[in-house]
mmCIF file with all atom_site columns, C-alpha atoms in Angstrom:
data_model
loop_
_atom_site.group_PDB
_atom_site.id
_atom_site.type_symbol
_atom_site.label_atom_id
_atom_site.label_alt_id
_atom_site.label_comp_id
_atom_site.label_asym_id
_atom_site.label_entity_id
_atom_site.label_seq_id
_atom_site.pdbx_PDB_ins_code
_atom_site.Cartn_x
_atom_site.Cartn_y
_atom_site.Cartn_z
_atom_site.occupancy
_atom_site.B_iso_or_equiv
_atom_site.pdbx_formal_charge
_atom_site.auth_seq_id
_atom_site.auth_comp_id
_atom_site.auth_asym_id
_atom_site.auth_atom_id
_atom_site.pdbx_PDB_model_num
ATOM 1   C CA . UNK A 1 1   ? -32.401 12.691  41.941 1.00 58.00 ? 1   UNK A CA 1
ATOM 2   C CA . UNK A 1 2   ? -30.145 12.249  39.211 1.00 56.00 ? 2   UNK A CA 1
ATOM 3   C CA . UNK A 1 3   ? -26.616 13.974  39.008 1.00 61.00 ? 3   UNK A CA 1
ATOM 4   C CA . UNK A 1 4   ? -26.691 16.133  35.904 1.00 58.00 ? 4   UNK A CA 1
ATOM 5   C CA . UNK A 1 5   ? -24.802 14.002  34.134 1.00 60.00 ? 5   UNK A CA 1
ATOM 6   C CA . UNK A 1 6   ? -26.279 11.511  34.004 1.00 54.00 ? 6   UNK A CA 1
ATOM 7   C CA . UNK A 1 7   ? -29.788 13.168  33.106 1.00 53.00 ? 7   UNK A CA 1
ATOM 8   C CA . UNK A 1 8   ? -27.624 14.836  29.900 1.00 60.00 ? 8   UNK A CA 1
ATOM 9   C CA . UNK A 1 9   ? -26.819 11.220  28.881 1.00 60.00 ? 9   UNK A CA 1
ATOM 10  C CA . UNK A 1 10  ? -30.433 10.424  29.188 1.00 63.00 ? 10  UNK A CA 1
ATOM 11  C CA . UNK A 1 11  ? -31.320 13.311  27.135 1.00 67.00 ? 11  UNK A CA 1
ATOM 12  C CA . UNK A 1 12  ? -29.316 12.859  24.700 1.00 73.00 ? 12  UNK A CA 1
ATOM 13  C CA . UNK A 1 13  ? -29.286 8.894   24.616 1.00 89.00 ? 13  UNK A CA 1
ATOM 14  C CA . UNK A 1 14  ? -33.179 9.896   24.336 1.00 90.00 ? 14  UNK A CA 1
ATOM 15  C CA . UNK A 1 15  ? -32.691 12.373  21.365 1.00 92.00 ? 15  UNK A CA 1
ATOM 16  C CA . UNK A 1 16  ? -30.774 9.465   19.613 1.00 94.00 ? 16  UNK A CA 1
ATOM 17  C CA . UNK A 1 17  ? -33.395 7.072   19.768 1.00 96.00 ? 17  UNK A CA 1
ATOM 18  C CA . UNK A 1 18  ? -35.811 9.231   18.547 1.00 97.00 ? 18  UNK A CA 1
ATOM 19  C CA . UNK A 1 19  ? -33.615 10.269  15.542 1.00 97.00 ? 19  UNK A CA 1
ATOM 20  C CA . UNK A 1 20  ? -32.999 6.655   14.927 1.00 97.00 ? 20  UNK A CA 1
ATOM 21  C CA . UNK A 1 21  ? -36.877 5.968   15.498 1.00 98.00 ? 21  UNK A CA 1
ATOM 22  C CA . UNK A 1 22  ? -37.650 8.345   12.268 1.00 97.00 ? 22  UNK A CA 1
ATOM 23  C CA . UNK A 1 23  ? -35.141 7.238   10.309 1.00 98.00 ? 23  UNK A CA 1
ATOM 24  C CA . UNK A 1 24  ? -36.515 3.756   10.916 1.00 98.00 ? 24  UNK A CA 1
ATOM 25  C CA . UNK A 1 25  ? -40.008 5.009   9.327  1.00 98.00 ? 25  UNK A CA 1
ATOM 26  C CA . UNK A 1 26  ? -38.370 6.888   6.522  1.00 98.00 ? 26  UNK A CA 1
ATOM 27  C CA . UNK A 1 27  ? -36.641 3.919   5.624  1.00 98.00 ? 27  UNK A CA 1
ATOM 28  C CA . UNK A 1 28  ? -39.815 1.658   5.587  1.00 98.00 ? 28  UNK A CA 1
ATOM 29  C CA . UNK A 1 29  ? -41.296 4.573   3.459  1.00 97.00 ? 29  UNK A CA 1
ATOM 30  C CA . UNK A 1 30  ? -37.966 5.038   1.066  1.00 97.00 ? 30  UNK A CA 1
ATOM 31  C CA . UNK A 1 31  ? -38.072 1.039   0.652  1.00 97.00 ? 31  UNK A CA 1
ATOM 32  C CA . UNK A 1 32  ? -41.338 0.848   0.008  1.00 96.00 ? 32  UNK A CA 1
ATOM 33  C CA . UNK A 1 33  ? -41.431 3.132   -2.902 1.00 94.00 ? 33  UNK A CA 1
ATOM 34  C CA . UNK A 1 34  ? -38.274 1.616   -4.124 1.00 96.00 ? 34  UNK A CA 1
ATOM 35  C CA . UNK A 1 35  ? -40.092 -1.698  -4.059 1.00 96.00 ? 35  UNK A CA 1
ATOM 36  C CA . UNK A 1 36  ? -36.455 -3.214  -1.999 1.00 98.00 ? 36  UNK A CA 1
ATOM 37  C CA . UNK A 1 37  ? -37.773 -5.967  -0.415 1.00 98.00 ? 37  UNK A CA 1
ATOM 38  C CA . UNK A 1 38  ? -34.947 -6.476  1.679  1.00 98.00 ? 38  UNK A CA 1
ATOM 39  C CA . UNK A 1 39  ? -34.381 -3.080  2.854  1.00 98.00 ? 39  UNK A CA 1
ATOM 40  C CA . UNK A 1 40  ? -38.430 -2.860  4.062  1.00 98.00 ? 40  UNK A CA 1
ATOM 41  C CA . UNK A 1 41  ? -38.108 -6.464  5.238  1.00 98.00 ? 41  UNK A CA 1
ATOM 42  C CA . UNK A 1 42  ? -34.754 -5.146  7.581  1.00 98.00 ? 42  UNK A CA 1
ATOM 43  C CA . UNK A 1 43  ? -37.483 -2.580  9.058  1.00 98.00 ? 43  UNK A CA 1
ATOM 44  C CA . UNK A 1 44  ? -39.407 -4.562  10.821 1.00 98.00 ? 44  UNK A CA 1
ATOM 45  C CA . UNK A 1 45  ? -39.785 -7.452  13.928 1.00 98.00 ? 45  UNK A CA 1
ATOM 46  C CA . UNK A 1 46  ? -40.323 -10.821 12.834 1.00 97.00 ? 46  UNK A CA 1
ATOM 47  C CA . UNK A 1 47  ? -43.642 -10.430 14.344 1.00 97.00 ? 47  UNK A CA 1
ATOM 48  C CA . UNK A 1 48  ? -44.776 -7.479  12.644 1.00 98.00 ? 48  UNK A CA 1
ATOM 49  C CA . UNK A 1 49  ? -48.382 -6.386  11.914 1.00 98.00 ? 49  UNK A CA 1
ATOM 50  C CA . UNK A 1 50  ? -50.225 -3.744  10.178 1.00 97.00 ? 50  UNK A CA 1
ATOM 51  C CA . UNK A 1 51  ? -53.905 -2.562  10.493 1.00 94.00 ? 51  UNK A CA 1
ATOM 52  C CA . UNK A 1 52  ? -54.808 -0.803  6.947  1.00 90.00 ? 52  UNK A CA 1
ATOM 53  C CA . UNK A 1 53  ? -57.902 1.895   7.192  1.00 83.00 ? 53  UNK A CA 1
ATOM 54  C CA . UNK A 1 54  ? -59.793 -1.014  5.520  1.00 84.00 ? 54  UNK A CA 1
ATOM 55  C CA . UNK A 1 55  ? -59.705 -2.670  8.974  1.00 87.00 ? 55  UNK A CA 1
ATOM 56  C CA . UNK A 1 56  ? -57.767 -5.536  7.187  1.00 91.00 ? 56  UNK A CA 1
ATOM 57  C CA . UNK A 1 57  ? -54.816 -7.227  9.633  1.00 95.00 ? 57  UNK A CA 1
ATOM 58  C CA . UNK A 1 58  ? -51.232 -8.060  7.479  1.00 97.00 ? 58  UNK A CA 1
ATOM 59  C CA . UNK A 1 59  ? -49.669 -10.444 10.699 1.00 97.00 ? 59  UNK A CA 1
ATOM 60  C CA . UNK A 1 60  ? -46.251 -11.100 10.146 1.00 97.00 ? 60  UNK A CA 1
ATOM 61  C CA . UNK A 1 61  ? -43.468 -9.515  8.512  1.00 98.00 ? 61  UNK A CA 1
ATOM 62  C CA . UNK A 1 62  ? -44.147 -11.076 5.564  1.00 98.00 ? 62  UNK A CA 1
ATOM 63  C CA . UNK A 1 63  ? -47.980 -10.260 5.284  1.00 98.00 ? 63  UNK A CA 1
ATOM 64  C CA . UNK A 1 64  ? -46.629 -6.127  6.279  1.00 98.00 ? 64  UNK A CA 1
ATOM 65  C CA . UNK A 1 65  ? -43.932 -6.839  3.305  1.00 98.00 ? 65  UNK A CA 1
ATOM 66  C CA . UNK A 1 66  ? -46.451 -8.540  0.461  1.00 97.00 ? 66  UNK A CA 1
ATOM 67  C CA . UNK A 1 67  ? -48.845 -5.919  1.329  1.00 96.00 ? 67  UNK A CA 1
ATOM 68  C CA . UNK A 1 68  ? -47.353 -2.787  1.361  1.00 96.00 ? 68  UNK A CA 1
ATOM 69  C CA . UNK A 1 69  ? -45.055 -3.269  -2.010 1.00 97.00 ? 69  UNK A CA 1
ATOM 70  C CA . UNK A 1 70  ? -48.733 -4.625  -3.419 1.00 95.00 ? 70  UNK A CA 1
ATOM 71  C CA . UNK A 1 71  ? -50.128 -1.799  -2.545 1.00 93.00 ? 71  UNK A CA 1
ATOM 72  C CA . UNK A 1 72  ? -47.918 1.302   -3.350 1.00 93.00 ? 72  UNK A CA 1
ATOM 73  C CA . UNK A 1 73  ? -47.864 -0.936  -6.604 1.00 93.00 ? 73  UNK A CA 1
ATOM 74  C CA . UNK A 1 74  ? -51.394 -0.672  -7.654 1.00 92.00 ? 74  UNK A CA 1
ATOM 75  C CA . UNK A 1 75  ? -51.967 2.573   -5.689 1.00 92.00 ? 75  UNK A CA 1
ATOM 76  C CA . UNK A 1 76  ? -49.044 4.736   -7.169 1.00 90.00 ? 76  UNK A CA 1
ATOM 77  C CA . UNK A 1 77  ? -48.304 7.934   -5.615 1.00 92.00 ? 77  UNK A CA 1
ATOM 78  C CA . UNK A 1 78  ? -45.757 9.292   -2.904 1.00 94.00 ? 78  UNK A CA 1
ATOM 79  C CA . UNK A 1 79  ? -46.370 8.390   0.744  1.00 95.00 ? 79  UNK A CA 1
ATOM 80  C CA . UNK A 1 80  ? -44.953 10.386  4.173  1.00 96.00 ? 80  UNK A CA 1
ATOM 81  C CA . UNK A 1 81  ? -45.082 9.792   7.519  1.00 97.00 ? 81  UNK A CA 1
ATOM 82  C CA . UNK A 1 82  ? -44.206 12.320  9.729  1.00 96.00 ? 82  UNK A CA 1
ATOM 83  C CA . UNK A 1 83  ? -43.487 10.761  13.699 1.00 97.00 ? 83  UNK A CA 1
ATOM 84  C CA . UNK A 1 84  ? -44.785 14.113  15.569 1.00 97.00 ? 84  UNK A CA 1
ATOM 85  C CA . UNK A 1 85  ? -45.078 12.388  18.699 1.00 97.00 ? 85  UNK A CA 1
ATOM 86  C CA . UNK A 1 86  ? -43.280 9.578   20.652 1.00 98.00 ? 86  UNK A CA 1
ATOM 87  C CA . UNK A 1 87  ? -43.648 7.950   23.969 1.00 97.00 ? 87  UNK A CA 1
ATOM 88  C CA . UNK A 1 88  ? -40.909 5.579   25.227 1.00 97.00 ? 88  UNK A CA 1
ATOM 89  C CA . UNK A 1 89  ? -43.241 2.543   27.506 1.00 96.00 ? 89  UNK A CA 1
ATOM 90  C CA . UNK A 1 90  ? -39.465 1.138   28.092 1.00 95.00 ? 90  UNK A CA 1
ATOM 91  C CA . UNK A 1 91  ? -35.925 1.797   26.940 1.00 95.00 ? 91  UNK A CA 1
ATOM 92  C CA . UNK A 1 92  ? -36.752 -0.887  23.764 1.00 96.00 ? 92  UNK A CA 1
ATOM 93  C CA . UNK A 1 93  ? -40.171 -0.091  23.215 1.00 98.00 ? 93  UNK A CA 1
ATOM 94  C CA . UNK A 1 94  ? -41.965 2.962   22.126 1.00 98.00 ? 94  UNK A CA 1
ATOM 95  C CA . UNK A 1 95  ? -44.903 4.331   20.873 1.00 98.00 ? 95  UNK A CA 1
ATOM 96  C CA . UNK A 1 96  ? -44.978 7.246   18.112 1.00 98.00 ? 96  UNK A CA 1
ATOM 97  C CA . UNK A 1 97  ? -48.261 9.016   16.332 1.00 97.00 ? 97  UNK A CA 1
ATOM 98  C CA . UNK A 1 98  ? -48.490 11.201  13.427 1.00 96.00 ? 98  UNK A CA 1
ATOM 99  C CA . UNK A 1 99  ? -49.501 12.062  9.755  1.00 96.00 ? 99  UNK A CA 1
ATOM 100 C CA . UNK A 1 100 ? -49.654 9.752   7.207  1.00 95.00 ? 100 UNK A CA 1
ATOM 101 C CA . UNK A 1 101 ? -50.385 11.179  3.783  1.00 94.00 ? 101 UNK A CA 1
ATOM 102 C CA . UNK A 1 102 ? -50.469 9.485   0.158  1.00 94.00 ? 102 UNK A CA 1
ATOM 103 C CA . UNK A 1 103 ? -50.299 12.141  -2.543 1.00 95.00 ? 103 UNK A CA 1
ATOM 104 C CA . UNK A 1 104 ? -50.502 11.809  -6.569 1.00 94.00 ? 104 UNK A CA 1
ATOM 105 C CA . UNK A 1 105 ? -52.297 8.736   -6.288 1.00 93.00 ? 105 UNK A CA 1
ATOM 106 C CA . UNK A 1 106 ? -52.865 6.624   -9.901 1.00 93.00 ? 106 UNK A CA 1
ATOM 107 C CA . UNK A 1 107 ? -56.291 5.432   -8.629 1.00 89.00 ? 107 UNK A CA 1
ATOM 108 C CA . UNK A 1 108 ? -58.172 8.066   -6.671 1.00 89.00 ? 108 UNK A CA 1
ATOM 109 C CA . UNK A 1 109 ? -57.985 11.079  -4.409 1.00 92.00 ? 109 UNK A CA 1
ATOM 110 C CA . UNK A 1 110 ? -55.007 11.732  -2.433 1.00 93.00 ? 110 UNK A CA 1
ATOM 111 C CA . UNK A 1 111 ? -55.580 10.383  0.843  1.00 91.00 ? 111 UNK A CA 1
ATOM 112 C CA . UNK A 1 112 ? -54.540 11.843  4.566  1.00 93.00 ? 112 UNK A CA 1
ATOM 113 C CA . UNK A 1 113 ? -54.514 9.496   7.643  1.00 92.00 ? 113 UNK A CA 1
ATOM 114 C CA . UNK A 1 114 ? -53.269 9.261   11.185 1.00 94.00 ? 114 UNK A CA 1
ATOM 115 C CA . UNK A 1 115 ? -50.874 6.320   11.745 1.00 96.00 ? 115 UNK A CA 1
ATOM 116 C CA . UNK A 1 116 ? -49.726 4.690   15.055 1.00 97.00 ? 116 UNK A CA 1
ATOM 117 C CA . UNK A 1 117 ? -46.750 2.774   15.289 1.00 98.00 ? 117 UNK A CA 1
ATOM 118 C CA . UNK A 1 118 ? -44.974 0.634   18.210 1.00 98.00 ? 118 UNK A CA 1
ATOM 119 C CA . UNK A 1 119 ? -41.069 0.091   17.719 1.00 98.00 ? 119 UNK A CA 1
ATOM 120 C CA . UNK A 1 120 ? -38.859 -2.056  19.600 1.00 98.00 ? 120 UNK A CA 1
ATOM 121 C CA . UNK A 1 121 ? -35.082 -1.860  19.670 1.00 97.00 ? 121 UNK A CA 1
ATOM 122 C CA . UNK A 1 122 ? -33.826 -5.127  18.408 1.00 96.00 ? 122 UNK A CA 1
ATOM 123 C CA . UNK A 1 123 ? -29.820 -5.965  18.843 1.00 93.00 ? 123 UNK A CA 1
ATOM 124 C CA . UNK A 1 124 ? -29.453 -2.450  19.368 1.00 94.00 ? 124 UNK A CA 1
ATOM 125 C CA . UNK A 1 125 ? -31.285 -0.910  16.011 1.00 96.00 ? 125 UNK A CA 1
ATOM 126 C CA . UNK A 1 126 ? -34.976 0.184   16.254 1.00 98.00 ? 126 UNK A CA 1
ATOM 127 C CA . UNK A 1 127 ? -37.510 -1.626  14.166 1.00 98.00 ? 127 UNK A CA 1
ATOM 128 C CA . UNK A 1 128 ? -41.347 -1.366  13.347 1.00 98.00 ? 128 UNK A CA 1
ATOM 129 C CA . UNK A 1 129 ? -43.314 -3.772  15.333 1.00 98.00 ? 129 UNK A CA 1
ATOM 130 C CA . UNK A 1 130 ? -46.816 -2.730  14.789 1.00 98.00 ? 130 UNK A CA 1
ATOM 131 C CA . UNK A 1 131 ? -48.506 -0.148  12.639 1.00 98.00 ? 131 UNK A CA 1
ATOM 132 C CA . UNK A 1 132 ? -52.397 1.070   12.880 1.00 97.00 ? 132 UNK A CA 1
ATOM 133 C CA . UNK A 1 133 ? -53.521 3.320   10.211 1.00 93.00 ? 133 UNK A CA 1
ATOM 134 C CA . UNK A 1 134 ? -56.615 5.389   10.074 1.00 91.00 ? 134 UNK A CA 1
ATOM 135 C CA . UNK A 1 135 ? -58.692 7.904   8.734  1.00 84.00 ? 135 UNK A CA 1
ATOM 136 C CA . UNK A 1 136 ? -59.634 10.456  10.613 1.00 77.00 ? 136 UNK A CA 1
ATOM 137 C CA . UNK A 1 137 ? -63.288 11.285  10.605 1.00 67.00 ? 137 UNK A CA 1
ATOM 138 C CA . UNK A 1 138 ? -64.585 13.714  9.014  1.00 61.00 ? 138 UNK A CA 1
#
């Protein structure tokens, strides 16, 4: 067993990653909207890669970067994702689920999905490695 404190330091080195884990997200979100290439670029591995609720695969940071910006471009409206759940699979790598909604679109309906998305702690800082969005069926 551990001493106590030790399992408070792994609490609360836990809560911090978390913490940092949505700020991560709301910063891929804030950047996006902002259309800072850079600052959604600094969110994510090298590696990066995003399944849309088209089924279409962006691999590579630069296909995640090119298409998001594209898309909240032609697509308008204000986007949130809210982490409700996440599951460390290491101290660097973790798994988190939740919400992802797109409201006051310019072309259609709003639109409500459920997103998945693996981080990894890179030189210390958390960053998006993978993100799976879908729509829920109805």
């Amino acid at each position: 067993a551990l001493p106590i404190n030790a399992l408070t330091q792994e609490t609360s080195s836990r809560a911090n990653d978390e913490a940092e884990i949505r700020a991560v997200v709301q910063a891929f979100i804030d950047t996006r909207e902002s259309d800072d290439r850079a600052g959604l670029t600094a969110t994510l591995t090298a590696e990066a890669d995003q399944l849309v609720s088209t089924g279409r695969l962006r691999a590579g940071r630069a296909a995640v970067v090119d298409g998001s910006l594209s898309t909240t471009a032609s697509t308008g409206g204000r986007r949130q994702i809210s982490i409700e759940t996440i599951r460390f699979l290491s101290p660097d790598i973790a798994i988190g689920d939740g919400p992802y909604d797109v409201v006051g679109r310019t072309n259609g309906p709003d639109r409500h999905y459920l997103t998945t998305m693996i981080f990894q702690r890179e030189d210390g800082r958390w960053k998006i490695a993978a993100i799976r969005n879908m729509q829920p069926r109805q």
